[in-house]
Amino acid sequence: MSPIHEQGERFVQPTVPTYNPSVSDDTPRHLLDFRGIYRAFGRLKVLRNVNGQARDGELLLITGANGSGKSTLLRCLAGLMRPQKGRITCVQNGKDLRLEARRRQVGFLSPDVAFYSELSTLENLELFAKLRGVEPARGGQLLDRLGLPRNRRAGALSSGMRQRLRWAFALLHEPKILLLDEPLQNLDAPGRRDVCELLENHLTDGLAIVANPDPMDLPRVDHHVELAS
Amino acid sequence: MLSWLAETLAVLAKEWRCELRTRYALSTVGLFALSTLFMVSLSLGPMGSSSELRPVLPVFLWVILLFAASAGLPRAFVHEEESGTADPLRLSATPSAVFCGKALYNLSLLLLLEAFITPFFIGMLALPIASPVNFAIALLAGGIGLAVGSTLIAAMVAQAQVRGPLFAVLAFPILLPLLKIVVDASLGAVLGSPVDMALALAFLYDSMVTVASLMLFPVVWNP
């Protein structure tokens, strides 16, 4: 685990090879690279010159105190928010994804993601499967894999079950790029074990960027970005 | 194209499934329209039997429909943003499919309301209609414009921090021309005068607001 870059006043020298699209020796199948990301809300500068990268099979961990901009960074990477400065390069299966495609093809998990409380877990996943053009049966398979009841209304789930449903939503379309904001939040020990296993499986072919306030018990960490508050 | 259609229908089906389980919009829109209708008919009586007062009645009908729509339709996007379901929808569907699914839901809700409230209105106010077909076409044209316009306004309102008065402020310039046209068309149908031009204008308005909405919506919906 080695820090790439630290935001704010302190700066840590890069200690892992840094991807530079113009001089890259090999083209990765999957890549998420962000350079000079800047985002402010009014006068509050949340992200200032943040850099990082993950390639095939790599996990990039983003840590930082509350309010340091981890969720904002992940929203920018997912295409749910535009950075005011900086560049994001997203390659999946060798194809450079533009904003609209990136938004629809990455797997995104965040505590802010909620589901239709009037619909059951299965109905929710079937809806998103239809919207993404995925076989609706995939939703049921993921619910079984994550130990979730199929017919319980999303509004009646416990916080841990909601987190499992977020995992199911993120993995529904079998994305190669996973963006996970506090992925172990509210999960019990078996739940953590299950999702760590899923993450490990994902990393055999894809990449993941994980944001959490503290370094946590992950299958592995290849790069680390620490955001200063 | 087929996948876009499937997405649109999935959004429409989701809207109706959620609505039938909560009955929020149905009860809000229906109760508002019904209470306003009763208030108008109890205050004015069978006003339609007077040929001098008859031209005022289509205005009342459209005022009832407009305010009922304003009470229920803006929820389409505000609820998504407030409950946190907007992000999964943004991540999963193409913006135009989301817009069309929501607009079709609003249109079906409004047509249902029109089908429910208009016979009561005609009966309680004793309103004779010279050309029922033209009257029905005017209701359809007005319904399309109201539904599509309200959907776009709802999407804009949902992105704002102060949502309360914004729907009324935005609806005034967008929906006022439509209301003027459909009131003229409905009046023509009631009196039996030619309404071709008014109906053509109403459908022209519908087409324009639909095209403009499809162009504007991705900008409003996506950050």
Coordinates of C-alpha atoms in Angstrom, one line a residue:
Chain A
M1 CA 0.0 0.0 0.0
S2 CA 1.6 3.2 -1.0
P3 CA 0.3 6.8 -1.1
I4 CA 0.1 8.4 -4.5
H5 CA -0.8 11.9 -3.6
E6 CA -2.1 13.8 -0.7
Q7 CA -4.5 16.7 -1.1
G8 CA -4.0 20.0 0.6
E9 CA -0.8 21.4 2.2
R10 CA 1.0 18.1 2.7
F11 CA 2.2 16.2 -0.3
V12 CA 3.5 12.7 -0.4
Q13 CA 5.9 11.8 -3.3
P14 CA 4.4 9.3 -5.7
T15 CA 5.9 5.9 -5.0
V16 CA 4.0 3.8 -7.6
P17 CA 4.3 4.2 -11.4
T18 CA 1.9 6.9 -12.4
Y19 CA -0.3 6.4 -15.5
N20 CA 0.3 9.0 -18.2
P21 CA -2.0 8.4 -21.1
S22 CA 0.4 10.0 -23.6
V23 CA 3.4 7.8 -22.7
S24 CA 1.7 4.6 -21.5
D25 CA 3.6 1.5 -22.6
D26 CA 0.6 -0.9 -22.5
T27 CA -3.1 -0.1 -22.9
P28 CA -5.0 -1.5 -19.9
R29 CA -8.4 -3.2 -20.5
H30 CA -9.9 -1.2 -17.6
L31 CA -8.6 2.0 -16.2
L32 CA -9.8 4.9 -14.1
D33 CA -7.4 7.8 -14.0
F34 CA -8.1 11.2 -12.5
R35 CA -5.8 14.2 -12.6
G36 CA -6.0 17.6 -11.0
I37 CA -9.6 17.2 -9.8
Y38 CA -11.0 20.4 -8.3
R39 CA -14.5 20.9 -7.0
A40 CA -15.8 23.7 -4.8
F41 CA -19.3 24.4 -3.4
G42 CA -19.5 28.2 -3.4
R43 CA -16.4 29.3 -1.4
L44 CA -15.9 25.9 0.2
K45 CA -13.1 24.2 -1.7
V46 CA -13.7 20.5 -1.2
L47 CA -11.3 18.9 -3.7
R48 CA -8.1 20.6 -4.8
N49 CA -5.8 19.0 -7.3
V50 CA -6.6 15.4 -6.5
N51 CA -4.9 12.7 -8.5
G52 CA -5.1 8.9 -8.6
Q53 CA -5.4 5.9 -10.8
A54 CA -6.4 2.2 -10.8
R55 CA -6.0 -0.3 -13.5
D56 CA -7.1 -3.9 -14.2
G57 CA -7.2 -5.9 -10.9
E58 CA -6.2 -3.0 -8.8
L59 CA -7.9 -1.4 -5.8
L60 CA -7.4 2.2 -5.0
L61 CA -8.3 3.2 -1.4
I62 CA -9.3 6.8 -0.7
T63 CA -9.2 7.8 2.9
G64 CA -9.7 11.1 4.7
A65 CA -11.6 12.7 7.6
N66 CA -15.3 13.5 7.4
G67 CA -15.8 16.4 5.0
S68 CA -12.6 15.8 3.2
G69 CA -14.4 15.2 -0.1
K70 CA -14.3 11.4 -0.5
S71 CA -17.9 11.1 -1.5
T72 CA -17.7 14.2 -3.8
L73 CA -14.7 12.6 -5.5
L74 CA -16.5 9.4 -6.0
R75 CA -19.6 11.2 -7.4
C76 CA -17.3 13.0 -9.8
L77 CA -15.8 9.7 -10.9
A78 CA -19.2 8.1 -11.3
G79 CA -20.3 11.1 -13.5
L80 CA -23.0 12.2 -11.0
M81 CA -21.2 15.5 -10.5
R82 CA -18.9 17.5 -12.7
P83 CA -15.5 18.5 -11.4
Q84 CA -14.8 22.2 -12.1
K85 CA -11.2 21.4 -13.1
G86 CA -9.3 18.3 -13.9
R87 CA -9.6 15.3 -16.2
I88 CA -11.1 11.9 -15.7
T89 CA -10.1 9.0 -18.1
C90 CA -12.3 5.9 -17.9
V91 CA -11.5 2.9 -20.0
Q92 CA -13.6 -0.2 -19.8
N93 CA -12.9 -3.3 -22.0
G94 CA -10.4 -1.1 -23.9
K95 CA -13.1 1.5 -24.7
D96 CA -12.7 5.1 -23.6
L97 CA -16.0 6.0 -21.9
R98 CA -17.5 9.4 -22.1
L99 CA -19.5 10.9 -19.3
E100 CA -22.9 9.5 -20.2
A101 CA -21.5 6.0 -20.8
R102 CA -19.4 6.2 -17.7
R103 CA -22.4 7.0 -15.6
R104 CA -24.3 4.0 -16.9
Q105 CA -21.4 1.5 -16.9
V106 CA -19.6 1.9 -13.6
G107 CA -20.9 0.2 -10.5
F108 CA -21.6 2.7 -7.8
L109 CA -22.3 2.2 -4.1
S110 CA -22.9 5.0 -1.7
P111 CA -24.8 5.6 1.5
D112 CA -26.8 8.2 -0.5
V113 CA -28.2 5.6 -2.9
A114 CA -31.8 4.7 -1.9
F115 CA -34.4 2.5 -3.4
Y116 CA -38.1 2.7 -4.0
S117 CA -39.5 1.9 -0.6
E118 CA -42.9 0.9 -2.0
L119 CA -41.3 -1.9 -4.2
S120 CA -39.8 -5.1 -3.0
T121 CA -36.1 -5.8 -3.2
L122 CA -36.6 -8.0 -6.2
E123 CA -38.9 -5.4 -7.9
N124 CA -36.3 -2.7 -7.4
L125 CA -33.5 -4.8 -8.9
E126 CA -35.7 -6.0 -11.8
L127 CA -36.5 -2.3 -12.6
F128 CA -32.8 -1.4 -12.7
A129 CA -32.0 -4.5 -14.6
K130 CA -34.6 -3.6 -17.3
L131 CA -33.2 0.0 -17.4
R132 CA -29.7 -1.3 -17.9
G133 CA -30.7 -3.9 -20.4
V134 CA -29.7 -6.8 -18.1
E135 CA -31.5 -10.1 -17.7
P136 CA -34.0 -9.5 -14.8
A137 CA -33.1 -12.9 -13.3
R138 CA -29.7 -11.4 -12.4
G139 CA -31.4 -9.4 -9.6
G140 CA -32.8 -12.6 -7.9
Q141 CA -29.4 -14.3 -8.2
L142 CA -27.7 -11.4 -6.5
L143 CA -30.3 -11.2 -3.7
D144 CA -29.8 -14.9 -3.0
R145 CA -26.0 -14.5 -3.1
L146 CA -26.2 -11.6 -0.6
G147 CA -28.8 -13.3 1.7
L148 CA -31.6 -10.8 1.1
P149 CA -35.3 -11.7 1.1
R150 CA -36.8 -11.2 -2.4
N151 CA -40.3 -10.0 -1.4
R152 CA -39.6 -7.6 1.4
R153 CA -40.3 -4.0 0.7
A154 CA -37.2 -1.9 0.4
G155 CA -38.7 0.5 2.9
A156 CA -38.8 -2.3 5.5
L157 CA -35.2 -3.3 5.3
S158 CA -32.7 -2.9 8.2
S159 CA -29.7 -0.6 7.6
G160 CA -27.5 -3.6 7.0
M161 CA -29.9 -5.1 4.5
R162 CA -30.1 -1.8 2.7
Q163 CA -26.3 -1.8 2.4
R164 CA -26.5 -5.4 1.0
L165 CA -29.1 -4.2 -1.5
R166 CA -26.7 -1.3 -2.5
W167 CA -24.1 -4.0 -3.2
A168 CA -26.6 -5.9 -5.4
F169 CA -27.4 -2.7 -7.3
A170 CA -23.7 -1.9 -7.8
L171 CA -23.0 -5.4 -9.2
L172 CA -26.2 -5.8 -11.1
H173 CA -24.8 -5.1 -14.6
E174 CA -21.4 -6.8 -13.9
P175 CA -19.4 -3.6 -14.1
K176 CA -15.6 -3.8 -14.5
I177 CA -15.2 -0.5 -12.6
L178 CA -16.6 -0.4 -9.1
L179 CA -16.8 2.9 -7.1
L180 CA -17.6 2.1 -3.4
D181 CA -18.2 4.7 -0.8
E182 CA -18.0 3.3 2.7
P183 CA -18.8 -0.2 1.4
L184 CA -18.8 -2.0 4.7
Q185 CA -21.0 0.4 6.5
N186 CA -23.7 -1.2 8.7
L187 CA -22.7 -4.7 7.7
D188 CA -22.4 -7.5 10.2
A189 CA -19.4 -10.0 10.2
P190 CA -21.0 -12.5 7.7
G191 CA -22.0 -9.5 5.5
R192 CA -18.5 -8.1 5.5
R193 CA -17.1 -11.5 4.6
D194 CA -19.6 -11.9 1.8
V195 CA -18.9 -8.5 0.2
C196 CA -15.2 -8.9 0.6
E197 CA -15.4 -12.1 -1.3
L198 CA -17.5 -10.4 -4.0
L199 CA -14.9 -7.6 -4.2
E200 CA -12.1 -10.1 -4.4
N201 CA -13.9 -11.9 -7.3
H202 CA -14.5 -8.6 -9.0
L203 CA -10.8 -7.7 -8.8
T204 CA -9.8 -10.8 -10.8
D205 CA -11.0 -8.9 -13.9
G206 CA -12.0 -5.4 -12.8
L207 CA -10.8 -2.5 -10.7
A208 CA -12.3 -0.8 -7.7
I209 CA -12.0 2.5 -6.0
V210 CA -13.0 2.5 -2.4
A211 CA -13.6 5.5 -0.2
N212 CA -13.7 5.2 3.6
P213 CA -12.8 7.5 6.5
D214 CA -10.1 5.0 7.8
P215 CA -8.1 2.2 6.1
M216 CA -10.2 -0.9 6.6
D217 CA -10.0 -4.6 6.2
L218 CA -10.0 -5.0 2.5
P219 CA -8.8 -8.0 0.4
R220 CA -5.9 -5.8 -0.7
V221 CA -5.0 -2.2 -1.4
D222 CA -2.8 -1.4 -4.4
H223 CA -2.8 2.4 -4.2
H224 CA -3.8 4.8 -1.5
V225 CA -4.9 8.5 -1.8
E226 CA -5.4 10.4 1.4
L227 CA -7.5 13.5 1.3
A228 CA -6.7 16.2 3.8
S229 CA -9.6 18.0 5.4
Chain B
M1 CA -34.7 2.2 -30.2
L2 CA -36.2 -0.9 -28.7
S3 CA -34.1 -0.7 -25.5
W4 CA -35.1 3.0 -25.2
L5 CA -38.8 2.0 -25.5
A6 CA -38.3 -0.7 -22.9
E7 CA -36.6 1.8 -20.5
T8 CA -39.5 4.3 -21.0
L9 CA -42.1 1.6 -20.3
A10 CA -40.1 0.4 -17.3
V11 CA -40.2 3.9 -15.8
L12 CA -43.9 4.3 -16.6
A13 CA -44.7 0.9 -15.0
K14 CA -42.6 1.8 -12.0
E15 CA -44.4 5.1 -11.6
W16 CA -47.8 3.4 -11.7
R17 CA -46.8 0.5 -9.4
C18 CA -45.5 3.0 -6.8
E19 CA -48.6 5.1 -7.2
L20 CA -51.0 2.3 -6.8
R21 CA -49.3 1.3 -3.6
T22 CA -49.3 4.8 -2.0
R23 CA -52.2 6.5 -3.9
Y24 CA -50.5 9.8 -3.2
A25 CA -51.0 11.6 -6.5
L26 CA -54.4 9.9 -7.2
S27 CA -55.8 11.1 -3.9
T28 CA -54.2 14.5 -4.0
V29 CA -55.3 15.3 -7.6
G30 CA -58.7 13.6 -7.3
L31 CA -59.7 15.2 -4.0
F32 CA -58.5 18.6 -5.1
A33 CA -60.4 18.4 -8.4
L34 CA -63.5 17.1 -6.8
S35 CA -63.6 19.6 -3.9
T36 CA -63.1 22.5 -6.3
L37 CA -65.8 21.1 -8.7
F38 CA -68.3 20.9 -5.8
M39 CA -67.4 24.4 -4.6
V40 CA -67.9 25.8 -8.2
S41 CA -71.2 23.9 -8.8
L42 CA -72.7 24.7 -5.4
S43 CA -71.8 28.4 -5.7
L44 CA -73.0 28.8 -9.3
G45 CA -75.7 26.2 -9.7
P46 CA -76.7 25.0 -13.2
M47 CA -75.1 27.9 -14.9
G48 CA -74.9 26.1 -18.2
S49 CA -78.6 26.6 -18.9
S50 CA -78.0 30.3 -19.3
S51 CA -76.7 31.0 -22.8
E52 CA -75.1 34.3 -21.6
L53 CA -73.1 32.7 -18.8
R54 CA -72.3 29.4 -20.6
P55 CA -69.0 30.8 -22.2
V56 CA -67.5 31.2 -18.7
L57 CA -67.7 27.5 -17.8
P58 CA -64.8 26.1 -19.9
V59 CA -62.6 28.5 -18.1
F60 CA -63.7 27.0 -14.8
L61 CA -63.0 23.5 -16.0
W62 CA -59.4 24.3 -17.1
V63 CA -58.8 26.2 -13.9
I64 CA -59.8 23.1 -11.9
L65 CA -57.6 20.8 -14.1
L66 CA -54.6 23.2 -13.9
F67 CA -54.7 23.5 -10.1
A68 CA -55.3 19.8 -9.7
A69 CA -52.3 19.1 -11.9
S70 CA -50.2 21.6 -10.0
A71 CA -51.1 19.8 -6.8
G72 CA -50.0 16.3 -7.9
L73 CA -47.7 16.4 -10.9
P74 CA -44.7 18.3 -9.5
R75 CA -44.0 15.4 -7.2
A76 CA -42.6 13.3 -10.1
F77 CA -39.1 14.5 -9.6
V78 CA -39.1 16.1 -6.2
H79 CA -39.8 12.8 -4.6
E80 CA -37.0 11.1 -6.5
E81 CA -34.5 13.7 -5.3
E82 CA -35.8 13.8 -1.7
S83 CA -35.9 10.1 -1.2
G84 CA -32.4 9.5 -2.8
T85 CA -33.8 7.4 -5.7
A86 CA -32.7 9.9 -8.3
D87 CA -29.1 8.7 -8.3
P88 CA -29.8 5.1 -9.1
L89 CA -32.2 6.3 -11.8
R90 CA -29.5 8.6 -13.3
L91 CA -27.0 5.7 -13.2
S92 CA -29.3 3.2 -14.9
A93 CA -31.5 5.0 -17.5
T94 CA -31.1 7.3 -20.4
P95 CA -32.4 10.8 -19.6
S96 CA -34.9 10.9 -22.4
A97 CA -36.4 7.6 -21.3
V98 CA -36.8 8.9 -17.8
F99 CA -38.5 12.0 -19.1
C100 CA -40.8 10.2 -21.4
G101 CA -41.7 7.6 -18.8
K102 CA -42.5 10.3 -16.3
A103 CA -44.4 12.4 -18.9
L104 CA -46.5 9.4 -20.0
Y105 CA -47.3 8.7 -16.3
N106 CA -48.4 12.3 -15.8
L107 CA -50.4 12.2 -19.0
S108 CA -52.2 9.0 -18.1
L109 CA -52.9 10.5 -14.6
L110 CA -54.3 13.7 -16.1
L111 CA -56.4 11.9 -18.7
L112 CA -57.8 9.7 -16.0
L113 CA -58.6 12.9 -14.0
E114 CA -60.2 14.5 -17.1
A115 CA -62.3 11.4 -17.7
F116 CA -63.4 11.4 -14.1
I117 CA -64.1 15.1 -13.5
T118 CA -65.5 16.3 -16.9
P119 CA -68.8 14.2 -16.8
F120 CA -69.4 15.5 -13.3
F121 CA -68.6 19.1 -14.4
I122 CA -70.9 18.9 -17.4
G123 CA -73.7 17.3 -15.4
M124 CA -73.5 19.5 -12.3
L125 CA -73.3 22.7 -14.2
A126 CA -75.8 21.6 -16.9
L127 CA -73.4 22.4 -19.6
P128 CA -74.6 21.5 -23.1
I129 CA -71.8 20.8 -25.6
A130 CA -72.5 21.4 -29.3
S131 CA -69.5 19.4 -30.5
P132 CA -68.5 16.7 -28.0
V133 CA -65.8 15.3 -30.3
N134 CA -64.1 18.7 -30.5
F135 CA -64.5 19.1 -26.8
A136 CA -62.8 15.7 -26.2
I137 CA -60.0 16.6 -28.6
A138 CA -59.4 19.9 -26.8
L139 CA -59.2 18.0 -23.5
L140 CA -56.7 15.6 -25.0
A141 CA -54.5 18.4 -26.5
G142 CA -54.7 20.3 -23.2
G143 CA -53.8 17.2 -21.2
I144 CA -50.7 16.4 -23.4
G145 CA -49.4 20.0 -23.0
L146 CA -50.1 20.2 -19.3
A147 CA -48.5 16.8 -18.7
V148 CA -45.4 17.4 -20.7
G149 CA -45.0 21.0 -19.5
S150 CA -45.5 20.0 -15.9
T151 CA -43.0 17.2 -16.2
L152 CA -40.3 19.6 -17.4
I153 CA -41.1 22.2 -14.8
A154 CA -41.1 19.4 -12.1
A155 CA -37.6 18.4 -13.2
M156 CA -36.4 22.0 -12.9
V157 CA -38.1 22.5 -9.5
A158 CA -36.5 19.3 -8.1
Q159 CA -33.0 20.7 -8.7
A160 CA -33.7 23.9 -6.8
Q161 CA -33.1 24.5 -3.1
V162 CA -36.3 26.6 -2.6
R163 CA -39.0 24.5 -4.3
G164 CA -42.2 25.8 -2.8
P165 CA -43.2 28.7 -5.0
L166 CA -41.0 27.7 -8.0
F167 CA -43.6 25.5 -9.7
A168 CA -46.1 28.3 -9.9
V169 CA -43.5 30.8 -11.1
L170 CA -42.3 28.6 -13.9
A171 CA -45.7 27.3 -14.8
F172 CA -47.1 30.7 -15.4
P173 CA -45.1 31.5 -18.6
I174 CA -44.9 27.9 -19.8
L175 CA -48.5 26.8 -19.4
L176 CA -50.4 30.1 -19.8
P177 CA -50.3 30.1 -23.7
L178 CA -51.6 26.5 -23.7
L179 CA -54.4 27.3 -21.4
K180 CA -55.5 30.3 -23.5
I181 CA -55.6 28.1 -26.6
V182 CA -57.4 25.1 -25.0
V183 CA -60.0 27.4 -23.3
D184 CA -60.7 28.9 -26.8
A185 CA -61.0 25.4 -28.3
S186 CA -63.3 24.2 -25.5
L187 CA -65.4 27.3 -25.8
G188 CA -65.7 26.7 -29.5
A189 CA -66.8 23.1 -28.9
V190 CA -69.4 24.2 -26.4
L191 CA -70.8 26.9 -28.7
G192 CA -70.5 24.8 -31.8
S193 CA -68.2 27.4 -33.6
P194 CA -65.2 26.3 -35.7
V195 CA -62.2 25.2 -33.5
D196 CA -59.8 23.8 -36.1
M197 CA -57.3 26.7 -35.7
A198 CA -57.4 26.5 -31.9
L199 CA -56.9 22.7 -31.9
A200 CA -54.1 22.9 -34.5
L201 CA -52.4 25.6 -32.3
A202 CA -52.9 23.3 -29.2
F203 CA -51.2 20.4 -30.9
L204 CA -48.5 22.7 -32.3
Y205 CA -47.8 23.9 -28.7
D206 CA -47.7 20.2 -27.5
S207 CA -45.2 19.3 -30.2
M208 CA -43.0 22.3 -29.4
V209 CA -43.0 21.8 -25.7
T210 CA -42.3 18.1 -26.2
V211 CA -39.3 18.8 -28.5
A212 CA -38.0 21.6 -26.2
S213 CA -38.4 19.3 -23.1
L214 CA -36.5 16.5 -24.7
M215 CA -33.7 18.9 -25.6
L216 CA -33.6 20.6 -22.2
F217 CA -34.2 17.6 -19.9
P218 CA -30.7 16.0 -20.1
V219 CA -29.2 19.4 -19.0
V220 CA -31.7 19.7 -16.1
W221 CA -31.5 16.1 -15.0
N222 CA -27.7 15.5 -15.2
P223 CA -25.3 17.6 -13.2

